[in-house]
Amino acid sequence: MDIHSIRKEFPILKQKNRGKDLIYFDTAATSLKPISVIEAESKFYKEYGGSVHRSVYELGEKATNAFEGSRKKIAHFIGANDPASIVFTKGATESINLVADAWGFQNLNKNDTILITNMEHHSNIVPWQIISEKTGATVKYIESTENGTINVEELENHLNTNVKILAMTHTSNVFGTVNPVKEIIEKAHQHGTLVLLDGCQSTPHIKINVEELDCDFFAFSGHKMLGPTGIGILYGKKDILENMAPYQTGGGMIEDVTMEKSTWTSIPHKFEAGSPFSAQAISLGYAIDFLNQIGDDHIETQKKLTLHALEQLNDINGITIYGNASERIPIISFNVKNIHSLDIAQFLDFEGITLRSGHHCCKPLMNSLGISSCARVSFYVYNTIEEIDIFIEKLNKSIKTILKD
Ligand code: C6P
């Protein structure tokens, strides 16, 4: 599909933003949705209706088949051999909380270390702080390098047999840089350390193969990769998931319940208590169909967009761009000297351009960088070089106007 055909699939692109043509540069927060995904969700309510895994009637069976079919598509998309290792959650945040709480409570004690990095999103910091309070384990941080990645040698200095888990982001939602996770996982495993990868920003942009990466857990959200809100995935190695206690309990996850006690069903359902997010899980499968349909070329196209944007941004006087590793996804964060990032975001909003300003839920990283906020643009399959050129023109205009005031 060429870019014009792709853009036609996104009805929201016909909308105006503050009366101007919409230029959507905030995919890292949440992506736009193609019509096939929007319609899949409404089709579920119009045509299937029935409750997943609970109904013998035809509509219920249709819903169950579509739900489990989507699990298979997701497994295939991230290179997982067995759909049983794919757990539906409501997002990356819940996936990480699941591991921290269920695995952490069972496996951590006061002699243990949880290793994370200074570039983590709060979703991959706070759950570990909470479980460290409950178990006595210590949370330690690895600092990122100047170019915005985690250095393998530096990481090795932190590894020892007390480090029970390394929880780190595959790609940073601020720097846009890709961490050398394959090498990192290999090193961690040499010390018996499990690795959880936060794939929230990588899954939309990089071909993922969890089996090749050999990560123990992989967490991501559907809404950043063309899917609906309210659905996410936790991949876990089967033997690890099988040995974990459930995270939440209730209907759908039991094998047997008596007045005295309960036993659990097998994975992945053991981790999916309650009536599942059926419409959302099914529509995420349609998002994957869309990404498969446009093929891996879109990854290269976005690299070109990012390089084009970086080249032009680097020419702006007083700009600081955070993170300059060669391996990166289409996320660029920056500040301009003597201007608050919020002013830039607000000025550009009135030009139809949506970008995010703030701490991006990475307050420890902001502290390490000595800033409180930055502006961020992020691109996806629907963005064009022309949009980037308009953005650069309007950014230059905003800088002139703000500094003059
Ligand atoms: N980052 C951003 O604008 P949820 O909210 O569960 O879908 O995703 C949480 C999350 C976890 N890890 C990373 C690396 C992320 O970037 C995010 C979400 C958004 O950067 C919202 S703050």
Short mmCIF file of C-alpha atoms and ligand atoms in Angstrom, two decimals:
data_model
loop_
_atom_site.label_atom_id
_atom_site.label_comp_id
_atom_site.label_asym_id
_atom_site.label_seq_id
_atom_site.Cartn_x
_atom_site.Cartn_y
_atom_site.Cartn_z
CA MET A 1 0.00 0.00 0.00
CA ASP A 2 1.30 3.46 -0.86
CA ILE A 3 1.04 6.29 1.65
CA HIS A 4 -2.10 7.77 0.05
CA SER A 5 -3.93 4.44 0.26
CA ILE A 6 -2.75 4.01 3.85
CA ARG A 7 -3.94 7.49 4.87
CA LYS A 8 -7.39 6.85 3.39
CA GLU A 9 -7.82 4.04 5.93
CA PHE A 10 -7.60 6.47 8.87
CA PRO A 11 -10.91 8.39 9.07
CA ILE A 12 -9.60 10.75 11.76
CA LEU A 13 -7.12 12.26 9.31
CA LYS A 14 -10.09 14.08 7.75
CA GLN A 15 -10.57 15.93 11.04
CA LYS A 16 -9.26 19.42 11.66
CA ASN A 17 -7.23 20.34 14.72
CA ARG A 18 -8.04 23.92 15.81
CA GLY A 19 -9.42 24.47 12.30
CA LYS A 20 -6.19 23.39 10.55
CA ASP A 21 -5.36 20.16 8.70
CA LEU A 22 -4.42 17.60 11.34
CA ILE A 23 -0.77 16.57 11.52
CA TYR A 24 -0.66 13.78 14.07
CA PHE A 25 2.77 13.44 15.67
CA ASP A 26 1.82 11.76 18.95
CA THR A 27 1.76 8.04 18.11
CA ALA A 28 4.13 7.29 20.99
CA ALA A 29 1.26 8.26 23.31
CA THR A 30 -1.38 6.47 21.24
CA SER A 31 -1.69 5.68 17.54
CA LEU A 32 -4.56 6.50 15.22
CA LYS A 33 -6.83 3.58 14.24
CA PRO A 34 -7.61 2.31 10.75
CA ILE A 35 -11.23 1.80 9.77
CA SER A 36 -10.83 -2.01 9.85
CA VAL A 37 -10.01 -1.86 13.57
CA ILE A 38 -12.83 0.57 14.34
CA GLU A 39 -15.30 -1.61 12.44
CA ALA A 40 -14.01 -4.85 14.02
CA GLU A 41 -14.95 -3.55 17.45
CA SER A 42 -18.45 -2.56 16.37
CA LYS A 43 -18.83 -5.84 14.41
CA PHE A 44 -18.20 -7.74 17.64
CA TYR A 45 -21.14 -6.01 19.33
CA LYS A 46 -23.35 -6.24 16.24
CA GLU A 47 -22.66 -9.84 15.24
CA TYR A 48 -21.07 -11.94 18.01
CA GLY A 49 -22.33 -10.61 21.28
CA GLY A 50 -21.83 -13.78 23.30
CA SER A 51 -19.53 -14.10 26.27
CA VAL A 52 -16.13 -15.62 25.48
CA HIS A 53 -15.34 -19.07 27.00
CA ARG A 54 -18.71 -19.32 28.72
CA SER A 55 -21.38 -19.90 26.08
CA VAL A 56 -22.29 -23.04 24.11
CA TYR A 57 -24.60 -21.18 21.73
CA GLU A 58 -23.39 -20.20 18.26
CA LEU A 59 -22.80 -16.49 18.93
CA GLY A 60 -20.73 -17.32 21.98
CA GLU A 61 -18.73 -19.88 20.02
CA LYS A 62 -18.08 -17.26 17.30
CA ALA A 63 -16.83 -14.82 19.92
CA THR A 64 -14.58 -17.44 21.53
CA ASN A 65 -13.10 -18.48 18.17
CA ALA A 66 -12.41 -14.87 17.19
CA PHE A 67 -10.84 -14.16 20.62
CA GLU A 68 -8.55 -17.20 20.50
CA GLY A 69 -7.84 -16.54 16.81
CA SER A 70 -6.57 -13.12 17.77
CA ARG A 71 -4.30 -14.64 20.43
CA LYS A 72 -2.78 -16.86 17.69
CA LYS A 73 -2.21 -13.86 15.39
CA ILE A 74 -0.49 -11.96 18.21
CA ALA A 75 1.72 -14.94 19.06
CA HIS A 76 2.75 -15.21 15.41
CA PHE A 77 3.33 -11.44 15.16
CA ILE A 78 5.87 -11.44 18.00
CA GLY A 79 7.43 -14.80 17.11
CA ALA A 80 6.03 -16.76 20.07
CA ASN A 81 5.74 -20.46 19.23
CA ASP A 82 2.80 -21.17 21.51
CA PRO A 83 -0.32 -18.96 21.92
CA ALA A 84 -0.56 -20.24 25.52
CA SER A 85 2.34 -17.90 26.33
CA ILE A 86 0.22 -14.85 25.32
CA VAL A 87 -1.80 -13.32 28.15
CA PHE A 88 -4.38 -10.61 27.44
CA THR A 89 -4.14 -7.67 29.85
CA LYS A 90 -5.50 -4.15 29.68
CA GLY A 91 -2.14 -2.70 28.62
CA ALA A 92 1.61 -2.75 29.12
CA THR A 93 1.12 -1.21 32.55
CA GLU A 94 -1.00 -4.12 33.70
CA SER A 95 1.35 -6.64 32.07
CA ILE A 96 4.31 -5.30 34.09
CA ASN A 97 2.24 -5.09 37.28
CA LEU A 98 1.25 -8.72 36.74
CA VAL A 99 4.89 -9.86 36.63
CA ALA A 100 6.05 -7.61 39.48
CA ASP A 101 3.20 -8.72 41.70
CA ALA A 102 2.71 -12.42 40.83
CA TRP A 103 6.27 -13.44 39.94
CA GLY A 104 7.90 -10.93 42.29
CA PHE A 105 5.97 -11.89 45.40
CA GLN A 106 6.80 -15.56 44.87
CA ASN A 107 10.45 -15.20 43.91
CA LEU A 108 11.98 -12.16 45.65
CA ASN A 109 13.35 -11.74 49.16
CA LYS A 110 15.51 -9.27 51.07
CA ASN A 111 18.81 -10.51 49.60
CA ASP A 112 17.63 -9.97 46.02
CA THR A 113 18.06 -7.13 43.56
CA ILE A 114 15.64 -5.88 40.92
CA LEU A 115 17.63 -4.13 38.20
CA ILE A 116 16.00 -1.43 36.09
CA THR A 117 17.35 1.53 34.08
CA ASN A 118 17.04 5.28 34.44
CA MET A 119 15.14 5.49 31.13
CA GLU A 120 12.14 3.45 32.26
CA HIS A 121 8.58 4.65 31.98
CA HIS A 122 6.89 4.96 35.40
CA SER A 123 5.01 1.73 34.51
CA ASN A 124 8.31 -0.12 34.74
CA ILE A 125 9.47 1.61 37.92
CA VAL A 126 6.57 1.93 40.34
CA PRO A 127 5.45 -1.76 40.30
CA TRP A 128 9.03 -2.76 41.22
CA GLN A 129 9.19 -0.20 44.01
CA ILE A 130 5.94 -1.57 45.43
CA ILE A 131 7.06 -5.22 45.27
CA SER A 132 10.42 -4.28 46.79
CA GLU A 133 8.55 -2.81 49.78
CA LYS A 134 6.56 -6.05 50.13
CA THR A 135 9.51 -8.45 49.75
CA GLY A 136 12.52 -6.48 51.01
CA ALA A 137 14.31 -6.78 47.64
CA THR A 138 16.33 -3.75 46.50
CA VAL A 139 15.68 -1.78 43.31
CA LYS A 140 18.88 -0.66 41.56
CA TYR A 141 19.26 1.51 38.46
CA ILE A 142 21.63 1.45 35.50
CA GLU A 143 22.31 4.89 34.02
CA SER A 144 22.00 5.34 30.28
CA THR A 145 24.92 6.54 28.15
CA GLU A 146 25.17 9.98 26.55
CA ASN A 147 23.64 8.74 23.32
CA GLY A 148 20.64 7.39 25.19
CA THR A 149 21.15 3.64 25.34
CA ILE A 150 22.19 1.07 27.90
CA ASN A 151 25.79 0.00 27.58
CA VAL A 152 26.35 -3.77 27.76
CA GLU A 153 29.67 -3.52 29.70
CA GLU A 154 28.12 -1.09 32.18
CA LEU A 155 25.23 -3.50 32.63
CA GLU A 156 27.60 -6.40 33.24
CA ASN A 157 29.09 -4.51 36.20
CA HIS A 158 25.67 -4.59 37.85
CA LEU A 159 24.97 -8.28 37.29
CA ASN A 160 25.50 -10.94 39.92
CA THR A 161 23.57 -13.94 41.21
CA ASN A 162 21.51 -11.71 43.55
CA VAL A 163 19.98 -9.89 40.58
CA LYS A 164 16.81 -11.92 40.13
CA ILE A 165 15.24 -9.81 37.41
CA LEU A 166 16.26 -7.12 34.95
CA ALA A 167 13.24 -5.11 33.81
CA MET A 168 14.08 -2.68 31.03
CA THR A 169 12.67 -0.95 28.04
CA HIS A 170 13.46 -2.28 24.56
CA THR A 171 13.21 1.24 23.11
CA SER A 172 12.99 4.49 25.03
CA ASN A 173 9.82 6.58 24.76
CA VAL A 174 11.96 9.72 25.24
CA PHE A 175 15.24 9.06 23.40
CA GLY A 176 13.65 6.87 20.73
CA THR A 177 16.78 4.73 20.93
CA VAL A 178 16.90 0.95 20.68
CA ASN A 179 18.76 -0.86 23.45
CA PRO A 180 21.06 -3.81 22.53
CA VAL A 181 18.66 -6.17 24.25
CA LYS A 182 19.76 -9.43 22.65
CA GLU A 183 23.29 -9.07 24.04
CA ILE A 184 21.94 -7.80 27.34
CA ILE A 185 19.62 -10.82 27.71
CA GLU A 186 22.50 -13.20 27.00
CA LYS A 187 24.64 -11.56 29.71
CA ALA A 188 21.77 -11.51 32.21
CA HIS A 189 21.03 -15.19 31.68
CA GLN A 190 24.70 -16.06 32.38
CA HIS A 191 23.99 -14.82 35.94
CA GLY A 192 20.62 -16.58 36.19
CA THR A 193 18.81 -13.22 35.93
CA LEU A 194 15.41 -13.19 34.23
CA VAL A 195 14.67 -10.38 31.77
CA LEU A 196 11.42 -8.50 31.29
CA LEU A 197 11.38 -6.29 28.21
CA ASP A 198 9.01 -3.37 28.02
CA GLY A 199 8.12 -3.54 24.33
CA CYS A 200 5.50 -0.82 24.43
CA GLN A 201 7.37 1.45 21.99
CA SER A 202 9.30 -1.22 20.08
CA THR A 203 6.44 -3.52 18.99
CA PRO A 204 4.83 -0.89 16.71
CA HIS A 205 8.14 -0.19 14.94
CA ILE A 206 10.50 -3.17 15.07
CA LYS A 207 10.05 -6.75 13.95
CA ILE A 208 9.86 -8.63 17.24
CA ASN A 209 10.83 -12.23 17.79
CA VAL A 210 10.59 -13.10 21.47
CA GLU A 211 11.99 -16.60 20.92
CA GLU A 212 15.11 -15.25 19.19
CA LEU A 213 15.52 -12.49 21.78
CA ASP A 214 15.08 -15.18 24.46
CA CYS A 215 13.46 -12.68 26.85
CA ASP A 216 11.55 -14.19 29.74
CA PHE A 217 8.71 -11.65 29.66
CA PHE A 218 7.66 -9.13 27.00
CA ALA A 219 5.00 -6.47 27.67
CA PHE A 220 3.20 -4.15 25.24
CA SER A 221 -0.03 -2.22 24.56
CA GLY A 222 -2.39 -2.55 21.60
CA HIS A 223 -3.31 1.13 21.34
CA LYS A 224 0.18 2.24 20.24
CA MET A 225 0.16 -0.13 17.24
CA LEU A 226 -3.15 0.75 15.56
CA GLY A 227 -5.20 -1.34 18.01
CA PRO A 228 -7.95 -0.26 20.37
CA THR A 229 -7.46 1.12 23.86
CA GLY A 230 -7.86 -1.15 26.88
CA ILE A 231 -5.93 -4.15 25.59
CA GLY A 232 -2.33 -5.22 26.05
CA ILE A 233 -0.20 -8.32 26.06
CA LEU A 234 2.10 -10.10 28.39
CA TYR A 235 4.26 -12.74 26.74
CA GLY A 236 5.98 -15.07 29.17
CA LYS A 237 8.02 -18.23 28.73
CA LYS A 238 5.61 -21.07 29.32
CA ASP A 239 7.47 -22.80 32.16
CA ILE A 240 7.76 -19.50 34.04
CA LEU A 241 4.08 -18.60 33.57
CA GLU A 242 3.06 -22.12 34.59
CA ASN A 243 4.94 -21.83 37.87
CA MET A 244 3.55 -18.40 38.72
CA ALA A 245 0.62 -17.85 41.06
CA PRO A 246 -2.35 -15.98 39.57
CA TYR A 247 -2.37 -12.17 39.61
CA GLN A 248 -6.11 -11.63 39.91
CA THR A 249 -8.66 -14.26 40.86
CA GLY A 250 -12.32 -14.93 40.10
CA GLY A 251 -14.28 -16.40 37.21
CA GLY A 252 -12.61 -17.91 34.16
CA MET A 253 -9.29 -18.73 35.83
CA ILE A 254 -10.26 -21.64 38.08
CA GLU A 255 -10.04 -25.38 37.68
CA ASP A 256 -12.20 -26.06 40.73
CA VAL A 257 -13.73 -24.07 43.57
CA THR A 258 -15.11 -25.51 46.81
CA MET A 259 -16.19 -23.71 49.98
CA GLU A 260 -12.71 -24.38 51.36
CA LYS A 261 -10.30 -23.77 48.52
CA SER A 262 -9.74 -23.22 44.82
CA THR A 263 -7.36 -24.52 42.17
CA TRP A 264 -6.29 -22.81 38.95
CA THR A 265 -6.73 -23.66 35.32
CA SER A 266 -3.82 -23.72 32.86
CA ILE A 267 -2.08 -20.76 31.19
CA PRO A 268 -2.93 -18.32 29.70
CA HIS A 269 -6.44 -18.38 31.25
CA LYS A 270 -5.00 -18.60 34.77
CA PHE A 271 -4.04 -14.92 34.30
CA GLU A 272 -7.29 -13.77 32.70
CA ALA A 273 -9.74 -13.59 35.59
CA GLY A 274 -13.21 -12.22 34.85
CA SER A 275 -15.05 -11.71 31.55
CA PRO A 276 -12.28 -10.79 29.12
CA PHE A 277 -11.78 -7.67 26.98
CA SER A 278 -13.29 -9.52 24.04
CA ALA A 279 -14.04 -6.74 21.53
CA GLN A 280 -10.66 -5.14 22.16
CA ALA A 281 -8.68 -8.38 21.92
CA ILE A 282 -10.40 -9.28 18.65
CA SER A 283 -9.83 -5.80 17.15
CA LEU A 284 -6.15 -5.95 18.07
CA GLY A 285 -5.99 -8.94 15.71
CA TYR A 286 -7.31 -6.64 12.96
CA ALA A 287 -4.58 -4.09 13.74
CA ILE A 288 -2.04 -6.86 13.24
CA ASP A 289 -3.70 -7.80 9.94
CA PHE A 290 -3.32 -4.17 8.84
CA LEU A 291 0.36 -4.04 9.80
CA ASN A 292 0.97 -7.35 8.02
CA GLN A 293 -0.84 -6.05 4.96
CA ILE A 294 1.35 -2.93 4.66
CA GLY A 295 4.42 -5.11 5.28
CA ASP A 296 7.81 -4.38 6.78
CA ASP A 297 8.52 -1.61 4.26
CA HIS A 298 6.77 0.78 6.60
CA ILE A 299 9.63 0.30 9.08
CA GLU A 300 12.16 1.57 6.51
CA THR A 301 9.87 4.43 5.49
CA GLN A 302 9.65 5.63 9.07
CA LYS A 303 13.42 5.46 9.45
CA LYS A 304 13.69 7.83 6.48
CA LEU A 305 11.09 10.19 8.01
CA THR A 306 13.03 10.22 11.28
CA LEU A 307 16.36 10.94 9.59
CA HIS A 308 14.75 13.73 7.56
CA ALA A 309 13.27 15.28 10.72
CA LEU A 310 16.54 14.91 12.67
CA GLU A 311 18.55 16.56 9.90
CA GLN A 312 16.28 19.60 9.88
CA LEU A 313 15.89 19.82 13.65
CA ASN A 314 19.66 19.75 14.09
CA ASP A 315 19.86 22.98 12.04
CA ILE A 316 17.74 24.91 14.55
CA ASN A 317 19.67 27.30 16.78
CA GLY A 318 19.58 26.49 20.49
CA ILE A 319 17.99 23.05 20.06
CA THR A 320 18.95 20.08 22.24
CA ILE A 321 17.89 16.67 20.96
CA TYR A 322 17.88 13.94 23.60
CA GLY A 323 19.41 10.64 22.45
CA ASN A 324 21.43 10.18 19.26
CA ALA A 325 22.03 6.44 18.89
CA SER A 326 22.10 5.14 15.32
CA GLU A 327 19.50 2.45 16.09
CA ARG A 328 16.26 4.28 16.72
CA ILE A 329 12.51 4.30 16.29
CA PRO A 330 10.53 7.33 15.05
CA ILE A 331 10.52 9.26 18.33
CA ILE A 332 12.44 12.54 18.75
CA SER A 333 12.50 14.56 21.99
CA PHE A 334 13.94 18.05 22.18
CA ASN A 335 14.07 21.41 23.93
CA VAL A 336 14.86 24.83 22.54
CA LYS A 337 16.95 27.19 24.67
CA ASN A 338 14.91 29.71 26.69
CA ILE A 339 11.56 28.22 25.64
CA HIS A 340 9.34 25.93 27.70
CA SER A 341 8.36 22.82 25.75
CA LEU A 342 4.71 23.43 26.64
CA ASP A 343 4.78 26.76 24.78
CA ILE A 344 6.04 24.99 21.66
CA ALA A 345 3.34 22.29 21.93
CA GLN A 346 0.62 24.91 22.43
CA PHE A 347 1.81 27.09 19.57
CA LEU A 348 1.96 24.11 17.20
CA ASP A 349 -1.47 22.90 18.36
CA PHE A 350 -2.91 26.09 16.85
CA GLU A 351 -1.18 25.16 13.57
CA GLY A 352 -2.91 21.74 13.56
CA ILE A 353 0.19 19.85 14.73
CA THR A 354 -0.17 17.54 17.73
CA LEU A 355 2.91 16.80 19.76
CA ARG A 356 3.48 15.96 23.37
CA SER A 357 5.25 18.06 25.96
CA GLY A 358 6.01 17.02 29.53
CA HIS A 359 7.99 14.44 31.46
CA HIS A 360 6.54 11.58 29.35
CA CYS A 361 6.07 9.53 32.55
CA CYS A 362 9.87 9.31 32.87
CA LYS A 363 10.58 11.60 35.82
CA PRO A 364 13.81 9.81 36.90
CA LEU A 365 15.15 10.22 33.35
CA MET A 366 14.17 13.91 33.30
CA ASN A 367 16.10 14.32 36.57
CA SER A 368 19.16 12.58 35.11
CA LEU A 369 19.00 14.92 32.11
CA GLY A 370 18.59 17.94 34.39
CA ILE A 371 15.28 19.00 32.80
CA SER A 372 11.67 18.93 33.91
CA SER A 373 10.12 18.43 30.50
CA CYS A 374 10.74 18.25 26.76
CA ALA A 375 8.77 18.33 23.53
CA ARG A 376 8.37 15.07 21.60
CA VAL A 377 7.32 14.16 18.08
CA SER A 378 6.63 10.59 17.01
CA PHE A 379 5.69 9.24 13.59
CA TYR A 380 3.90 6.22 12.22
CA VAL A 381 2.60 4.60 9.05
CA TYR A 382 0.30 7.54 8.20
CA ASN A 383 2.92 10.33 8.42
CA THR A 384 4.64 11.98 5.46
CA ILE A 385 7.78 13.97 4.61
CA GLU A 386 5.51 16.92 3.70
CA GLU A 387 4.07 16.89 7.23
CA ILE A 388 7.58 17.01 8.67
CA ASP A 389 8.47 19.97 6.46
CA ILE A 390 5.36 21.83 7.64
CA PHE A 391 6.25 20.99 11.24
CA ILE A 392 9.79 22.37 10.84
CA GLU A 393 8.47 25.55 9.22
CA LYS A 394 5.90 26.08 12.01
CA LEU A 395 8.41 25.18 14.72
CA ASN A 396 10.78 27.86 13.41
CA LYS A 397 7.86 30.30 13.35
CA SER A 398 6.91 29.39 16.92
CA ILE A 399 10.48 29.89 18.15
CA LYS A 400 10.68 33.34 16.55
CA THR A 401 7.27 34.37 17.92
CA ILE A 402 7.86 33.07 21.45
CA LEU A 403 11.36 34.57 21.77
CA LYS A 404 10.09 37.94 20.43
CA ASP A 405 7.33 38.00 23.07
N1 C6P B 1 3.89 5.81 27.14
C1 C6P B 1 3.93 8.01 26.14
O1 C6P B 1 3.37 9.02 25.71
P1 C6P B 1 0.18 1.94 28.72
O2 C6P B 1 -0.23 3.27 29.29
O3 C6P B 1 -0.01 0.82 29.70
O4 C6P B 1 -0.43 1.65 27.39
O5 C6P B 1 1.74 2.06 28.39
C2 C6P B 1 2.65 2.40 29.39
C3 C6P B 1 4.02 2.55 28.82
C4 C6P B 1 4.99 1.63 29.18
N2 C6P B 1 6.24 1.69 28.67
C5 C6P B 1 6.59 2.63 27.78
C6 C6P B 1 8.00 2.63 27.24
C7 C6P B 1 5.66 3.59 27.38
O6 C6P B 1 6.04 4.51 26.49
C8 C6P B 1 4.36 3.57 27.93
C9 C6P B 1 3.34 4.61 27.54
C10 C6P B 1 3.05 6.90 26.68
O7 C6P B 1 5.15 7.86 26.12
C11 C6P B 1 2.08 7.39 27.71
S1 C6P B 1 2.85 8.12 29.10
#
